[in-house]
Amino acid sequence: FFQAILAKQMALGTKLTEMKQQIVEKEKVVAQLDKYIREINALKQSFTFALLKLPNAREIAGLLASVVLSGQEAGVDFLLFEPKPPEVKKPEAPPKPVNVKAPPAKPAVPEKFYDEIPIKVQLAGGFHNTVSFYAKIAKLSRIVNVEEIVMGDAKDVMGRGRIVRTSCTVKTYMFVDRKQ
């Protein structure tokens, strides 16, 4: 009779210890809740700021005009200014696990909220004018990257000095609401 009561008491004692441990773990999570809420709010604020830097479809023409105006102000001549259709960037899939016997659960893949808009550009101008053009587009209020820069040999042009032909890809990014 007493043995059954002692066994039950030991089982309840073990369960009580486990529950106290769970309470301690839950209290740790609750203690960090404010920290996580602050982090989420900071991320939301960063996301909002990033959206301000990404034009929507209606604003792209104005941004492209700003790039051309920056070139004219810098004193370069555009030989080619060819916007390409937006490139939809697919999010990278996580690496596949090795030695998994059961089929893995399909991971949640975040959707990109922007498309890349590449613009093939060829320009001619003095070296300093070309660098000034790049500096001007770097200061635009929207995100504009310059990639694949190739500068040719400088050639003397009567009345203009040494002219360098440059080709590059200018990329800007457009906000896309994929929910629509």
Short mmCIF file of N, CA and C in Angstrom, two decimals:
data_model
loop_
_atom_site.label_atom_id
_atom_site.label_comp_id
_atom_site.label_asym_id
_atom_site.label_seq_id
_atom_site.Cartn_x
_atom_site.Cartn_y
_atom_site.Cartn_z
N PHE A 1 0.82 -1.19 0.00
CA PHE A 1 0.00 0.00 0.00
C PHE A 1 0.87 1.26 0.00
N PHE A 2 1.83 1.33 0.95
CA PHE A 2 2.72 2.48 1.02
C PHE A 2 3.64 2.56 -0.20
N GLN A 3 3.97 1.42 -0.71
CA GLN A 3 4.87 1.39 -1.87
C GLN A 3 4.20 2.04 -3.08
N ALA A 4 2.92 1.79 -3.28
CA ALA A 4 2.18 2.40 -4.39
C ALA A 4 2.11 3.91 -4.21
N ILE A 5 1.89 4.34 -2.97
CA ILE A 5 1.81 5.78 -2.69
C ILE A 5 3.17 6.42 -2.92
N LEU A 6 4.26 5.77 -2.48
CA LEU A 6 5.61 6.31 -2.69
C LEU A 6 5.95 6.38 -4.18
N ALA A 7 5.57 5.37 -4.94
CA ALA A 7 5.83 5.36 -6.38
C ALA A 7 5.08 6.51 -7.06
N LYS A 8 3.82 6.70 -6.63
CA LYS A 8 3.02 7.78 -7.19
C LYS A 8 3.63 9.14 -6.82
N GLN A 9 4.10 9.26 -5.57
CA GLN A 9 4.71 10.50 -5.10
C GLN A 9 5.99 10.79 -5.89
N MET A 10 6.79 9.77 -6.16
CA MET A 10 8.03 9.96 -6.93
C MET A 10 7.70 10.39 -8.37
N ALA A 11 6.68 9.75 -8.95
CA ALA A 11 6.28 10.10 -10.31
C ALA A 11 5.80 11.55 -10.36
N LEU A 12 5.00 11.94 -9.38
CA LEU A 12 4.50 13.32 -9.32
C LEU A 12 5.65 14.30 -9.08
N GLY A 13 6.62 13.91 -8.26
CA GLY A 13 7.79 14.75 -8.01
C GLY A 13 8.60 14.97 -9.28
N THR A 14 8.77 13.90 -10.04
CA THR A 14 9.49 14.00 -11.32
C THR A 14 8.72 14.90 -12.28
N LYS A 15 7.42 14.73 -12.34
CA LYS A 15 6.59 15.55 -13.21
C LYS A 15 6.65 17.02 -12.78
N LEU A 16 6.63 17.25 -11.47
CA LEU A 16 6.72 18.62 -10.94
C LEU A 16 8.05 19.26 -11.34
N THR A 17 9.14 18.51 -11.24
CA THR A 17 10.46 19.03 -11.62
C THR A 17 10.48 19.38 -13.11
N GLU A 18 9.92 18.50 -13.94
CA GLU A 18 9.86 18.76 -15.38
C GLU A 18 9.04 20.02 -15.68
N MET A 19 7.92 20.16 -14.99
CA MET A 19 7.06 21.32 -15.22
C MET A 19 7.74 22.61 -14.76
N LYS A 20 8.46 22.55 -13.64
CA LYS A 20 9.19 23.73 -13.18
C LYS A 20 10.26 24.12 -14.20
N GLN A 21 10.91 23.11 -14.79
CA GLN A 21 11.92 23.38 -15.81
C GLN A 21 11.28 24.02 -17.04
N GLN A 22 10.10 23.54 -17.42
CA GLN A 22 9.39 24.12 -18.56
C GLN A 22 9.00 25.57 -18.26
N ILE A 23 8.58 25.82 -17.02
CA ILE A 23 8.21 27.18 -16.63
C ILE A 23 9.41 28.11 -16.75
N VAL A 24 10.57 27.64 -16.28
CA VAL A 24 11.79 28.45 -16.36
C VAL A 24 12.12 28.76 -17.82
N GLU A 25 12.00 27.76 -18.70
CA GLU A 25 12.28 27.97 -20.12
C GLU A 25 11.30 28.96 -20.73
N LYS A 26 10.03 28.83 -20.39
CA LYS A 26 9.00 29.75 -20.92
C LYS A 26 9.23 31.17 -20.41
N GLU A 27 9.65 31.30 -19.15
CA GLU A 27 9.93 32.62 -18.59
C GLU A 27 11.09 33.28 -19.32
N LYS A 28 12.08 32.49 -19.74
CA LYS A 28 13.20 33.04 -20.51
C LYS A 28 12.70 33.59 -21.85
N VAL A 29 11.80 32.85 -22.49
CA VAL A 29 11.24 33.29 -23.77
C VAL A 29 10.46 34.59 -23.57
N VAL A 30 9.63 34.63 -22.53
CA VAL A 30 8.83 35.82 -22.26
C VAL A 30 9.74 37.01 -21.96
N ALA A 31 10.83 36.77 -21.25
CA ALA A 31 11.76 37.85 -20.92
C ALA A 31 12.39 38.44 -22.18
N GLN A 32 12.54 37.64 -23.22
CA GLN A 32 13.15 38.12 -24.46
C GLN A 32 12.11 38.64 -25.46
N LEU A 33 10.85 38.56 -25.12
CA LEU A 33 9.78 38.98 -26.02
C LEU A 33 9.94 40.44 -26.42
N ASP A 34 10.21 41.32 -25.45
CA ASP A 34 10.39 42.74 -25.77
C ASP A 34 11.53 42.94 -26.76
N LYS A 35 12.61 42.21 -26.57
CA LYS A 35 13.76 42.31 -27.47
C LYS A 35 13.34 41.92 -28.89
N TYR A 36 12.58 40.83 -29.02
CA TYR A 36 12.15 40.38 -30.34
C TYR A 36 11.19 41.38 -30.97
N ILE A 37 10.31 41.95 -30.17
CA ILE A 37 9.38 42.95 -30.69
C ILE A 37 10.15 44.17 -31.20
N ARG A 38 11.17 44.60 -30.46
CA ARG A 38 12.00 45.73 -30.91
C ARG A 38 12.71 45.38 -32.22
N GLU A 39 13.22 44.15 -32.32
CA GLU A 39 13.90 43.73 -33.55
C GLU A 39 12.94 43.71 -34.73
N ILE A 40 11.72 43.22 -34.51
CA ILE A 40 10.72 43.19 -35.59
C ILE A 40 10.39 44.61 -36.03
N ASN A 41 10.20 45.50 -35.07
CA ASN A 41 9.90 46.89 -35.42
C ASN A 41 11.05 47.53 -36.19
N ALA A 42 12.29 47.23 -35.80
CA ALA A 42 13.45 47.77 -36.52
C ALA A 42 13.49 47.22 -37.95
N LEU A 43 13.18 45.93 -38.10
CA LEU A 43 13.16 45.34 -39.45
C LEU A 43 12.06 45.95 -40.30
N LYS A 44 10.90 46.19 -39.70
CA LYS A 44 9.81 46.83 -40.45
C LYS A 44 10.22 48.23 -40.90
N GLN A 45 10.91 48.95 -40.02
CA GLN A 45 11.36 50.29 -40.35
C GLN A 45 12.40 50.24 -41.48
N SER A 46 13.31 49.27 -41.42
CA SER A 46 14.32 49.11 -42.48
C SER A 46 13.65 48.76 -43.81
N PHE A 47 12.65 47.90 -43.75
CA PHE A 47 11.92 47.50 -44.96
C PHE A 47 11.22 48.71 -45.57
N THR A 48 10.58 49.51 -44.72
CA THR A 48 9.90 50.72 -45.20
C THR A 48 10.90 51.67 -45.85
N PHE A 49 12.08 51.83 -45.23
CA PHE A 49 13.12 52.69 -45.80
C PHE A 49 13.58 52.14 -47.15
N ALA A 50 13.75 50.82 -47.24
CA ALA A 50 14.17 50.20 -48.50
C ALA A 50 13.13 50.42 -49.59
N LEU A 51 11.85 50.34 -49.22
CA LEU A 51 10.79 50.56 -50.20
C LEU A 51 10.83 51.99 -50.75
N LEU A 52 11.25 52.94 -49.91
CA LEU A 52 11.37 54.32 -50.38
C LEU A 52 12.45 54.44 -51.45
N LYS A 53 13.45 53.57 -51.40
CA LYS A 53 14.55 53.59 -52.37
C LYS A 53 14.20 52.84 -53.65
N LEU A 54 13.12 52.04 -53.61
CA LEU A 54 12.72 51.25 -54.78
C LEU A 54 11.55 51.93 -55.48
N PRO A 55 11.73 52.36 -56.71
CA PRO A 55 10.61 52.96 -57.42
C PRO A 55 9.60 51.89 -57.82
N ASN A 56 8.35 52.32 -58.01
CA ASN A 56 7.37 51.38 -58.56
C ASN A 56 7.37 51.55 -60.08
N ALA A 57 6.53 50.83 -60.77
CA ALA A 57 6.54 50.82 -62.24
C ALA A 57 6.33 52.21 -62.83
N ARG A 58 5.48 53.03 -62.19
CA ARG A 58 5.20 54.37 -62.72
C ARG A 58 6.40 55.30 -62.61
N GLU A 59 7.30 55.04 -61.65
CA GLU A 59 8.42 55.95 -61.40
C GLU A 59 9.69 55.59 -62.18
N ILE A 60 9.69 54.46 -62.87
CA ILE A 60 10.89 54.01 -63.58
C ILE A 60 11.29 54.99 -64.68
N ALA A 61 10.33 55.48 -65.45
CA ALA A 61 10.66 56.41 -66.54
C ALA A 61 11.37 57.65 -66.00
N GLY A 62 10.90 58.17 -64.88
CA GLY A 62 11.55 59.33 -64.26
C GLY A 62 12.96 59.02 -63.80
N LEU A 63 13.15 57.82 -63.26
CA LEU A 63 14.49 57.42 -62.81
C LEU A 63 15.44 57.30 -64.00
N LEU A 64 14.96 56.71 -65.09
CA LEU A 64 15.80 56.59 -66.29
C LEU A 64 16.16 57.98 -66.83
N ALA A 65 15.19 58.89 -66.79
CA ALA A 65 15.47 60.26 -67.23
C ALA A 65 16.52 60.91 -66.32
N SER A 66 16.49 60.61 -65.03
CA SER A 66 17.49 61.14 -64.10
C SER A 66 18.88 60.62 -64.42
N VAL A 67 18.97 59.36 -64.84
CA VAL A 67 20.26 58.78 -65.22
C VAL A 67 20.81 59.50 -66.45
N VAL A 68 19.94 59.72 -67.44
CA VAL A 68 20.37 60.42 -68.67
C VAL A 68 20.77 61.86 -68.34
N LEU A 69 19.99 62.53 -67.52
CA LEU A 69 20.31 63.91 -67.13
C LEU A 69 21.65 63.97 -66.39
N SER A 70 21.92 62.97 -65.55
CA SER A 70 23.21 62.92 -64.84
C SER A 70 24.36 62.82 -65.84
N GLY A 71 24.17 62.04 -66.89
CA GLY A 71 25.20 61.92 -67.93
C GLY A 71 25.41 63.22 -68.67
N GLN A 72 24.31 63.89 -69.01
CA GLN A 72 24.42 65.17 -69.71
C GLN A 72 25.12 66.21 -68.84
N GLU A 73 24.75 66.24 -67.55
CA GLU A 73 25.39 67.20 -66.63
C GLU A 73 26.88 66.90 -66.46
N ALA A 74 27.24 65.62 -66.53
CA ALA A 74 28.65 65.24 -66.37
C ALA A 74 29.45 65.47 -67.65
N GLY A 75 28.76 65.70 -68.77
CA GLY A 75 29.46 65.97 -70.02
C GLY A 75 29.81 64.74 -70.83
N VAL A 76 29.05 63.66 -70.68
CA VAL A 76 29.29 62.47 -71.51
C VAL A 76 28.19 62.38 -72.56
N ASP A 77 28.51 61.74 -73.67
CA ASP A 77 27.54 61.51 -74.74
C ASP A 77 27.11 60.06 -74.68
N PHE A 78 25.80 59.83 -74.75
CA PHE A 78 25.29 58.45 -74.76
C PHE A 78 25.30 57.94 -76.19
N LEU A 79 26.01 56.86 -76.41
CA LEU A 79 26.02 56.19 -77.71
C LEU A 79 24.94 55.11 -77.74
N LEU A 80 24.63 54.57 -76.58
CA LEU A 80 23.59 53.55 -76.44
C LEU A 80 22.99 53.68 -75.05
N PHE A 81 21.68 53.66 -74.99
CA PHE A 81 20.96 53.65 -73.72
C PHE A 81 19.77 52.74 -73.94
N GLU A 82 19.94 51.47 -73.59
CA GLU A 82 18.96 50.45 -73.95
C GLU A 82 18.43 49.73 -72.70
N PRO A 83 17.29 50.21 -72.18
CA PRO A 83 16.69 49.50 -71.04
C PRO A 83 16.19 48.12 -71.48
N LYS A 84 16.44 47.13 -70.69
CA LYS A 84 15.98 45.77 -70.95
C LYS A 84 14.73 45.52 -70.10
N PRO A 85 13.95 44.51 -70.44
CA PRO A 85 12.80 44.20 -69.59
C PRO A 85 13.26 43.78 -68.19
N PRO A 86 12.40 43.99 -67.20
CA PRO A 86 12.79 43.61 -65.83
C PRO A 86 13.17 42.15 -65.73
N GLU A 87 14.22 41.89 -64.95
CA GLU A 87 14.64 40.52 -64.68
C GLU A 87 14.07 40.13 -63.33
N VAL A 88 13.21 39.12 -63.34
CA VAL A 88 12.65 38.64 -62.08
C VAL A 88 13.68 37.73 -61.45
N LYS A 89 14.16 38.14 -60.30
CA LYS A 89 15.16 37.34 -59.58
C LYS A 89 14.44 36.30 -58.74
N LYS A 90 14.78 35.06 -58.97
CA LYS A 90 14.23 33.98 -58.15
C LYS A 90 15.06 33.87 -56.88
N PRO A 91 14.39 33.70 -55.75
CA PRO A 91 15.16 33.51 -54.51
C PRO A 91 15.94 32.21 -54.59
N GLU A 92 17.11 32.22 -53.99
CA GLU A 92 17.94 31.02 -54.01
C GLU A 92 17.33 29.97 -53.10
N ALA A 93 17.26 28.74 -53.63
CA ALA A 93 16.75 27.64 -52.82
C ALA A 93 17.81 27.22 -51.82
N PRO A 94 17.38 26.81 -50.64
CA PRO A 94 18.37 26.35 -49.67
C PRO A 94 19.05 25.08 -50.16
N PRO A 95 20.30 24.82 -49.73
CA PRO A 95 20.99 23.62 -50.19
C PRO A 95 20.25 22.37 -49.75
N LYS A 96 20.35 21.35 -50.59
CA LYS A 96 19.67 20.10 -50.28
C LYS A 96 20.43 19.35 -49.19
N PRO A 97 19.69 18.80 -48.23
CA PRO A 97 20.36 18.05 -47.17
C PRO A 97 20.95 16.75 -47.71
N VAL A 98 22.01 16.31 -47.09
CA VAL A 98 22.70 15.10 -47.50
C VAL A 98 22.29 13.96 -46.57
N ASN A 99 22.19 12.73 -47.14
CA ASN A 99 21.86 11.52 -46.38
C ASN A 99 20.54 11.62 -45.64
N VAL A 100 19.51 12.06 -46.32
CA VAL A 100 18.19 12.11 -45.71
C VAL A 100 17.39 10.96 -46.29
N LYS A 101 16.82 10.14 -45.42
CA LYS A 101 16.09 8.97 -45.89
C LYS A 101 14.64 9.33 -46.21
N ALA A 102 14.01 10.13 -45.37
CA ALA A 102 12.63 10.53 -45.62
C ALA A 102 12.64 11.75 -46.52
N PRO A 103 11.60 11.91 -47.34
CA PRO A 103 11.57 13.10 -48.19
C PRO A 103 11.48 14.35 -47.31
N PRO A 104 12.34 15.35 -47.59
CA PRO A 104 12.33 16.54 -46.74
C PRO A 104 11.07 17.37 -46.96
N ALA A 105 10.67 18.08 -45.93
CA ALA A 105 9.54 18.98 -46.06
C ALA A 105 9.95 20.11 -46.98
N LYS A 106 9.01 20.61 -47.75
CA LYS A 106 9.32 21.69 -48.69
C LYS A 106 9.57 22.97 -47.89
N PRO A 107 10.79 23.55 -48.01
CA PRO A 107 11.09 24.75 -47.23
C PRO A 107 10.33 25.96 -47.78
N ALA A 108 10.02 26.87 -46.90
CA ALA A 108 9.37 28.10 -47.33
C ALA A 108 10.41 28.97 -48.02
N VAL A 109 10.14 29.35 -49.27
CA VAL A 109 11.07 30.17 -50.03
C VAL A 109 10.50 31.59 -50.07
N PRO A 110 11.22 32.55 -49.52
CA PRO A 110 10.70 33.91 -49.52
C PRO A 110 10.66 34.47 -50.94
N GLU A 111 9.61 35.24 -51.22
CA GLU A 111 9.50 35.86 -52.54
C GLU A 111 10.25 37.17 -52.54
N LYS A 112 10.89 37.48 -53.67
CA LYS A 112 11.56 38.76 -53.80
C LYS A 112 10.47 39.82 -54.02
N PHE A 113 10.69 40.99 -53.48
CA PHE A 113 9.72 42.06 -53.62
C PHE A 113 10.18 43.10 -54.64
N TYR A 114 11.18 42.73 -55.45
CA TYR A 114 11.68 43.66 -56.45
C TYR A 114 12.12 42.90 -57.70
N ASP A 115 12.17 43.63 -58.81
CA ASP A 115 12.73 43.12 -60.06
C ASP A 115 13.93 43.99 -60.42
N GLU A 116 14.91 43.40 -61.06
CA GLU A 116 16.06 44.16 -61.56
C GLU A 116 15.73 44.69 -62.94
N ILE A 117 16.13 45.92 -63.19
CA ILE A 117 15.96 46.50 -64.52
C ILE A 117 17.35 46.87 -65.04
N PRO A 118 17.91 46.04 -65.93
CA PRO A 118 19.23 46.35 -66.49
C PRO A 118 19.12 47.31 -67.67
N ILE A 119 20.08 48.18 -67.78
CA ILE A 119 20.14 49.14 -68.88
C ILE A 119 21.54 49.05 -69.48
N LYS A 120 21.60 48.66 -70.74
CA LYS A 120 22.88 48.57 -71.45
C LYS A 120 23.25 49.99 -71.86
N VAL A 121 24.44 50.43 -71.46
CA VAL A 121 24.86 51.81 -71.71
C VAL A 121 26.23 51.82 -72.37
N GLN A 122 26.37 52.66 -73.40
CA GLN A 122 27.68 52.98 -73.97
C GLN A 122 27.77 54.49 -74.00
N LEU A 123 28.90 55.00 -73.52
CA LEU A 123 29.07 56.44 -73.52
C LEU A 123 30.46 56.83 -73.94
N ALA A 124 30.56 58.09 -74.32
CA ALA A 124 31.86 58.63 -74.72
C ALA A 124 32.04 59.96 -74.01
N GLY A 125 33.24 60.16 -73.50
CA GLY A 125 33.54 61.41 -72.80
C GLY A 125 34.92 61.31 -72.20
N GLY A 126 35.36 62.40 -71.64
CA GLY A 126 36.64 62.39 -70.96
C GLY A 126 36.58 61.47 -69.74
N PHE A 127 37.74 61.01 -69.31
CA PHE A 127 37.79 60.10 -68.16
C PHE A 127 37.12 60.73 -66.94
N HIS A 128 37.46 61.98 -66.65
CA HIS A 128 36.89 62.64 -65.48
C HIS A 128 35.39 62.85 -65.63
N ASN A 129 34.93 63.11 -66.85
CA ASN A 129 33.50 63.25 -67.10
C ASN A 129 32.77 61.92 -66.84
N THR A 130 33.40 60.84 -67.27
CA THR A 130 32.80 59.51 -67.08
C THR A 130 32.71 59.18 -65.59
N VAL A 131 33.77 59.45 -64.87
CA VAL A 131 33.76 59.20 -63.42
C VAL A 131 32.74 60.10 -62.74
N SER A 132 32.61 61.33 -63.22
CA SER A 132 31.62 62.26 -62.67
C SER A 132 30.21 61.72 -62.89
N PHE A 133 29.97 61.12 -64.06
CA PHE A 133 28.66 60.51 -64.34
C PHE A 133 28.36 59.41 -63.32
N TYR A 134 29.33 58.54 -63.08
CA TYR A 134 29.12 57.46 -62.10
C TYR A 134 28.87 58.03 -60.71
N ALA A 135 29.57 59.10 -60.36
CA ALA A 135 29.37 59.72 -59.04
C ALA A 135 27.97 60.32 -58.94
N LYS A 136 27.50 60.92 -60.02
CA LYS A 136 26.16 61.53 -60.00
C LYS A 136 25.07 60.49 -59.85
N ILE A 137 25.18 59.36 -60.56
CA ILE A 137 24.11 58.37 -60.42
C ILE A 137 24.20 57.65 -59.08
N ALA A 138 25.39 57.64 -58.49
CA ALA A 138 25.51 57.05 -57.14
C ALA A 138 24.78 57.90 -56.11
N LYS A 139 24.63 59.19 -56.40
CA LYS A 139 23.97 60.10 -55.45
C LYS A 139 22.47 60.22 -55.68
N LEU A 140 21.94 59.52 -56.68
CA LEU A 140 20.49 59.57 -56.90
C LEU A 140 19.77 58.99 -55.69
N SER A 141 18.53 59.43 -55.50
CA SER A 141 17.79 58.99 -54.32
C SER A 141 17.33 57.53 -54.42
N ARG A 142 17.40 56.96 -55.59
CA ARG A 142 17.01 55.56 -55.78
C ARG A 142 18.26 54.69 -55.91
N ILE A 143 18.07 53.39 -55.76
CA ILE A 143 19.20 52.46 -55.85
C ILE A 143 19.55 52.25 -57.32
N VAL A 144 20.80 52.56 -57.66
CA VAL A 144 21.31 52.37 -59.02
C VAL A 144 22.71 51.78 -58.88
N ASN A 145 22.94 50.63 -59.48
CA ASN A 145 24.26 49.99 -59.47
C ASN A 145 24.84 49.99 -60.87
N VAL A 146 26.15 50.07 -60.96
CA VAL A 146 26.84 50.00 -62.25
C VAL A 146 27.70 48.75 -62.24
N GLU A 147 27.54 47.92 -63.27
CA GLU A 147 28.27 46.65 -63.35
C GLU A 147 28.91 46.53 -64.73
N GLU A 148 29.81 45.59 -64.84
CA GLU A 148 30.43 45.22 -66.12
C GLU A 148 31.00 46.43 -66.86
N ILE A 149 31.76 47.26 -66.16
CA ILE A 149 32.34 48.46 -66.77
C ILE A 149 33.54 48.05 -67.64
N VAL A 150 33.51 48.49 -68.89
CA VAL A 150 34.63 48.26 -69.80
C VAL A 150 34.98 49.61 -70.42
N MET A 151 36.21 50.05 -70.18
CA MET A 151 36.67 51.32 -70.74
C MET A 151 37.67 51.03 -71.85
N GLY A 152 37.46 51.68 -72.99
CA GLY A 152 38.39 51.50 -74.11
C GLY A 152 39.57 52.45 -73.98
N ASP A 153 40.45 52.38 -74.95
CA ASP A 153 41.61 53.28 -74.98
C ASP A 153 41.14 54.71 -75.28
N ALA A 154 41.78 55.67 -74.65
CA ALA A 154 41.45 57.08 -74.90
C ALA A 154 41.98 57.49 -76.27
N LYS A 155 41.19 58.28 -76.98
CA LYS A 155 41.58 58.77 -78.30
C LYS A 155 41.45 60.28 -78.32
N ASP A 156 42.41 60.92 -78.95
CA ASP A 156 42.35 62.38 -79.08
C ASP A 156 41.30 62.74 -80.13
N VAL A 157 40.38 63.62 -79.73
CA VAL A 157 39.34 64.10 -80.64
C VAL A 157 39.50 65.61 -80.73
N MET A 158 39.58 66.10 -81.96
CA MET A 158 39.82 67.52 -82.20
C MET A 158 38.78 68.37 -81.45
N GLY A 159 39.25 69.26 -80.63
CA GLY A 159 38.37 70.18 -79.91
C GLY A 159 37.75 69.62 -78.64
N ARG A 160 37.91 68.32 -78.39
CA ARG A 160 37.29 67.72 -77.20
C ARG A 160 38.31 67.11 -76.27
N GLY A 161 39.53 66.97 -76.70
CA GLY A 161 40.54 66.35 -75.85
C GLY A 161 40.52 64.84 -75.99
N ARG A 162 40.96 64.16 -74.94
CA ARG A 162 41.02 62.69 -74.97
C ARG A 162 39.66 62.12 -74.56
N ILE A 163 39.09 61.33 -75.44
CA ILE A 163 37.75 60.76 -75.22
C ILE A 163 37.89 59.25 -75.00
N VAL A 164 37.17 58.77 -74.00
CA VAL A 164 37.16 57.34 -73.67
C VAL A 164 35.76 56.80 -73.95
N ARG A 165 35.73 55.70 -74.68
CA ARG A 165 34.44 55.00 -74.87
C ARG A 165 34.30 53.99 -73.75
N THR A 166 33.14 54.01 -73.12
CA THR A 166 32.88 53.14 -71.98
C THR A 166 31.56 52.42 -72.19
N SER A 167 31.55 51.14 -71.85
CA SER A 167 30.28 50.41 -71.85
C SER A 167 30.08 49.82 -70.46
N CYS A 168 28.83 49.72 -70.06
CA CYS A 168 28.51 49.17 -68.74
C CYS A 168 27.05 48.76 -68.72
N THR A 169 26.68 48.12 -67.65
CA THR A 169 25.28 47.82 -67.39
C THR A 169 24.89 48.58 -66.14
N VAL A 170 23.90 49.43 -66.28
CA VAL A 170 23.36 50.16 -65.13
C VAL A 170 22.13 49.37 -64.69
N LYS A 171 22.08 49.05 -63.41
CA LYS A 171 20.92 48.30 -62.91
C LYS A 171 20.20 49.12 -61.86
N THR A 172 18.90 49.16 -62.02
CA THR A 172 18.06 49.73 -60.97
C THR A 172 17.06 48.65 -60.58
N TYR A 173 16.31 48.93 -59.57
CA TYR A 173 15.43 47.92 -59.01
C TYR A 173 14.05 48.52 -58.85
N MET A 174 13.03 47.72 -59.17
CA MET A 174 11.65 48.19 -59.13
C MET A 174 10.86 47.37 -58.11
N PHE A 175 10.12 48.05 -57.26
CA PHE A 175 9.27 47.37 -56.29
C PHE A 175 8.15 46.66 -57.04
N VAL A 176 7.90 45.42 -56.66
CA VAL A 176 6.84 44.63 -57.27
C VAL A 176 5.98 44.04 -56.16
N ASP A 177 4.70 44.34 -56.21
CA ASP A 177 3.78 43.79 -55.23
C ASP A 177 3.25 42.48 -55.80
N ARG A 178 3.81 41.38 -55.38
CA ARG A 178 3.46 40.06 -55.93
C ARG A 178 2.10 39.57 -55.42
N LYS A 179 1.50 40.29 -54.50
CA LYS A 179 0.19 39.89 -53.98
C LYS A 179 -0.91 40.18 -54.98
N GLN A 180 -0.63 41.11 -55.90
CA GLN A 180 -1.66 41.50 -56.86
C GLN A 180 -1.73 40.52 -57.99
#
